[in-house]
Coordinates of C-alpha atoms in Angstrom, one line a residue:
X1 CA -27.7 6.1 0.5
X2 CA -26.9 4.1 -2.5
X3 CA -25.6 7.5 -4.3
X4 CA -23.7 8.1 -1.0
X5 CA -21.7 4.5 -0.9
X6 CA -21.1 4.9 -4.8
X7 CA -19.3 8.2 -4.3
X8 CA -17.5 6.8 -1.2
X9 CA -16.4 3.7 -3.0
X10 CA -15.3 5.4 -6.6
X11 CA -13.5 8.3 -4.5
X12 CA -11.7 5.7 -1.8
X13 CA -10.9 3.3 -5.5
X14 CA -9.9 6.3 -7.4
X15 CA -6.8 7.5 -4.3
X16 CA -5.3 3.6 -3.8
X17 CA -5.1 2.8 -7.6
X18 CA -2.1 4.2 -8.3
X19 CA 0.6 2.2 -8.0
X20 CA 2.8 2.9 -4.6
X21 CA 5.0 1.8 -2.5
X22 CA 2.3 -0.2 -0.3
X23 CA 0.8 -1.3 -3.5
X24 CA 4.2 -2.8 -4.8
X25 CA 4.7 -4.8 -2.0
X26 CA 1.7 -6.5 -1.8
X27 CA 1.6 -7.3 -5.7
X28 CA 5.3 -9.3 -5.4
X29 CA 3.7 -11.2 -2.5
X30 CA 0.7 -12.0 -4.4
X31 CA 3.1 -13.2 -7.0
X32 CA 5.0 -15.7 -4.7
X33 CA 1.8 -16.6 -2.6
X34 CA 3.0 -15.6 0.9
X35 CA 1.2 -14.5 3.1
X36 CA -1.2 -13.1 0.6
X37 CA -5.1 -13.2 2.9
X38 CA -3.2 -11.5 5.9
X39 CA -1.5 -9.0 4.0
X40 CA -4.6 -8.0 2.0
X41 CA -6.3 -8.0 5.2
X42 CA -4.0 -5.8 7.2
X43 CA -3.9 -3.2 4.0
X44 CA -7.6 -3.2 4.0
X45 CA -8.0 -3.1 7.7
X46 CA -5.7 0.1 8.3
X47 CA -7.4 1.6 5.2
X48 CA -10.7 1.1 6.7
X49 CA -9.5 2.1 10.4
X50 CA -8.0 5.6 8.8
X51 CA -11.2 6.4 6.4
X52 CA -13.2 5.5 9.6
X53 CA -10.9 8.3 11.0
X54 CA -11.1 11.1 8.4
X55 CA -15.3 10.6 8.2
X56 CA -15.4 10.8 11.9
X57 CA -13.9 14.3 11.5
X58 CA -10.3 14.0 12.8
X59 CA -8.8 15.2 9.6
X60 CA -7.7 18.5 11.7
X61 CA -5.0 15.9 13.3
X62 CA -1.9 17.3 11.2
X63 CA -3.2 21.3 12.2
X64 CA -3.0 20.3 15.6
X65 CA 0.3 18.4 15.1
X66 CA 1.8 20.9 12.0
X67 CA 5.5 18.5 12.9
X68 CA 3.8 15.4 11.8
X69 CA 4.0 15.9 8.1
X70 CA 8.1 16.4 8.4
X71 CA 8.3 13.3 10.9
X72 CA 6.0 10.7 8.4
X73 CA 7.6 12.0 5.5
X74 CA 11.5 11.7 6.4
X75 CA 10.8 8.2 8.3
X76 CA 8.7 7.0 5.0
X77 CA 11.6 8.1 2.9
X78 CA 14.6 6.2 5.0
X79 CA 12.2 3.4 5.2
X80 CA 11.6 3.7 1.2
X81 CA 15.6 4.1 0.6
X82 CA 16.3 0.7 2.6
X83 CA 13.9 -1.4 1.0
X84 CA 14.4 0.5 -2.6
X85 CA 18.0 -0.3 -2.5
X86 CA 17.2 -3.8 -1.1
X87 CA 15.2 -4.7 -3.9
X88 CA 17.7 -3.7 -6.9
X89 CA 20.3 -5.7 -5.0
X90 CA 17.9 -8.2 -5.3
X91 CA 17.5 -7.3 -9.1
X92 CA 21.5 -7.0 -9.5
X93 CA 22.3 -10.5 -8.0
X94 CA 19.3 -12.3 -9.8
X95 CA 19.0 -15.7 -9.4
X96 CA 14.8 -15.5 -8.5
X97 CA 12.4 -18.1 -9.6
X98 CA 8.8 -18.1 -9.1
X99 CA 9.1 -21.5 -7.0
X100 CA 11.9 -20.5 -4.7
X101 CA 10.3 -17.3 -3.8
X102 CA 7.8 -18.5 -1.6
X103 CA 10.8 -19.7 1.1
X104 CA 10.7 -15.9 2.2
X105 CA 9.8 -14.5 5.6
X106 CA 7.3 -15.3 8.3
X107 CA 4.2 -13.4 8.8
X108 CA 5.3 -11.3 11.4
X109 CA 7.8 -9.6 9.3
X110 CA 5.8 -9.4 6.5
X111 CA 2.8 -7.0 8.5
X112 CA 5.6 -5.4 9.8
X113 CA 7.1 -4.2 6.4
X114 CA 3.5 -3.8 5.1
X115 CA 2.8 -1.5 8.4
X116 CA 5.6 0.7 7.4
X117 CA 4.7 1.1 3.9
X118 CA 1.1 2.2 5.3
X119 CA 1.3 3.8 8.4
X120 CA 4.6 6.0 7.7
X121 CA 3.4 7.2 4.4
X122 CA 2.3 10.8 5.0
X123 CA 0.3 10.5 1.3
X124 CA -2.2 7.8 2.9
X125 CA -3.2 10.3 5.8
X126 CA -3.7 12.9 3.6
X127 CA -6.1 10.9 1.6
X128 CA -8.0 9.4 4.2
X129 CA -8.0 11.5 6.7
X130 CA -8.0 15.1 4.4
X131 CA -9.4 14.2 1.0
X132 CA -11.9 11.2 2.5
X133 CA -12.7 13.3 5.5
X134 CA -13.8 16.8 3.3
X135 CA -15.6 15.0 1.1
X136 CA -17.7 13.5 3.7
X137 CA -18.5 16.5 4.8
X138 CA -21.0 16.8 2.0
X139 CA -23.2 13.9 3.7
X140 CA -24.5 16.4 6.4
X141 CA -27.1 13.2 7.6
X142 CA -25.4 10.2 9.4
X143 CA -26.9 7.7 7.2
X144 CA -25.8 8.8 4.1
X145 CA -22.3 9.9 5.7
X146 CA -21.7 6.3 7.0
X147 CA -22.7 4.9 3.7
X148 CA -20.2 7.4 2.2
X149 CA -17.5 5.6 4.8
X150 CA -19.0 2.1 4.3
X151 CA -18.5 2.7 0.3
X152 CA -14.5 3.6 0.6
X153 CA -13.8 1.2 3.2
X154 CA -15.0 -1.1 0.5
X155 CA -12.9 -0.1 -2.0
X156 CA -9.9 -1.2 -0.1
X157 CA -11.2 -4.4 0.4
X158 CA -11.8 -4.7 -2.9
X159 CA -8.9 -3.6 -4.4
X160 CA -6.1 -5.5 -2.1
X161 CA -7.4 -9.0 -2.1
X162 CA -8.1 -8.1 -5.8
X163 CA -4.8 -7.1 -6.4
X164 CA -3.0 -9.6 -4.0
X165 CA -5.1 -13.0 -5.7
X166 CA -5.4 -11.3 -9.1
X167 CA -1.3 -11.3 -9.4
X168 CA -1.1 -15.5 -9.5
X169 CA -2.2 -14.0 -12.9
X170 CA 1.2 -13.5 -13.7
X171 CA 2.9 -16.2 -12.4
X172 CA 3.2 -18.3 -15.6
X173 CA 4.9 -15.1 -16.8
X174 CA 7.4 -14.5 -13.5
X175 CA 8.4 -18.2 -13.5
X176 CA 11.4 -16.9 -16.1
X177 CA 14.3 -15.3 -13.1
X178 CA 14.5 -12.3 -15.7
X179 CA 11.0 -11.5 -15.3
X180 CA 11.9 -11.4 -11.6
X181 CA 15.3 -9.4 -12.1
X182 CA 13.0 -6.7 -13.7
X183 CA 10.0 -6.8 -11.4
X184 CA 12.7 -6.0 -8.5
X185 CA 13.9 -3.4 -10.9
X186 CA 10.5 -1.4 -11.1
X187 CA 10.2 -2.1 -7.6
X188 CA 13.5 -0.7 -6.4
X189 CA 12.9 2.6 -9.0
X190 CA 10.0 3.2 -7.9
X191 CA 10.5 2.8 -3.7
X192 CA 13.4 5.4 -4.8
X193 CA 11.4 8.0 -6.9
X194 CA 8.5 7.9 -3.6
X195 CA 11.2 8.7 -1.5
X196 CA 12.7 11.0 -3.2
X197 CA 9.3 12.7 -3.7
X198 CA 8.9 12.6 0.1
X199 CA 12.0 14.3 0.6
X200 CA 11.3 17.2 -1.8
X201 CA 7.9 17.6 -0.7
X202 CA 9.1 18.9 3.0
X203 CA 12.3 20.6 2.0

């Protein structure tokens, strides 16, 4: 069992570490303070709800629907585009300090933005529900297989309030509106280079 939650946790750790769109957004947050236990909660939470998914054994969801992957990935990479572009306005203009930041927007638009990045990025279904999903098929026992589930599910958990708290880190270093200019930078560049990976990826 213990083995089991170990793999589960280093395998669900090892898929969200890289730094994405999702990722990003919940690091600048962390960095202003907004919204911050919400935010790492609703990450965590759909995480946990799609892992729950792929163990369960719905990973055959994109061979019954074989137009899903074109939809996600084309609605990601508009969605990516907008907010990419937003952000090196928001670099271009300047004018960001560490204290004004957290004047931003209410909860409700802030899930909403984070459901995008999640929920219409085709990559997070593929690793929860694919990658997650076939490697649980190894655990043939339920006990072991839910620990399996139990150990990636806490991976999220651990990794988004981690990286949402862990950013206040930084903030002696983002209190300079340069350090801000360039954080939109990466930010923009990267929301760009995911979409335009999307796009290539279905054409």
């Amino acid at each position: 069992m213990i083995a089991a939650a170990a793999t589960g946790f280093f395998t669900g750790f090892s898929l969200i570490l890289a730094i994405g769109a999702q990722n990003a957004f919940v690091l600048r947050q962390g960095l202003i303070g907004q919204h911050v236990f919400w935010l790492a909660l609703f990450c965590a939470g759909s995480d946990a709800a799609l892992i729950a998914a792929g163990v369960a054994g719905f990973g055959a969801l994109t061979a019954a629907l074989p137009a899903l992957p074109l939809v996600m990935s084309l609605g990601g990479a508009a969605f990516l585009v907008v907010y990419g572009v937003s952000r090196l306005i928001a670099a271009w203009r300047g004018g960001h300090r560490l204290e004004a930041a957290g004047g931003g927007r209410a909860l409700w638009p802030t899930l909403g933005i984070a459901a995008a990045f999640t929920w219409l990025n085709p990559h997070v279904y593929l690793d929860t529900l694919g990658l997650i999903g076939a490697v649980s098929t190894g655990f043939a026992d339920p006990g072991p297989k839910l620990a399996f589930g139990g150990g990636a599910v806490g991976a999220s958990f651990v990794f988004f309030f981690g990286l949402a708290y862990g950013a206040r880190l930084l903030a002696p270093v983002m209190r300079s509106p340069r350090a801000w200019r360039g954080l939109d930078a990466l930010i923009g560049v990267t929301m760009l280079a995911i979409a335009a990976k999307l796009i290539r990826g279905v054409l």
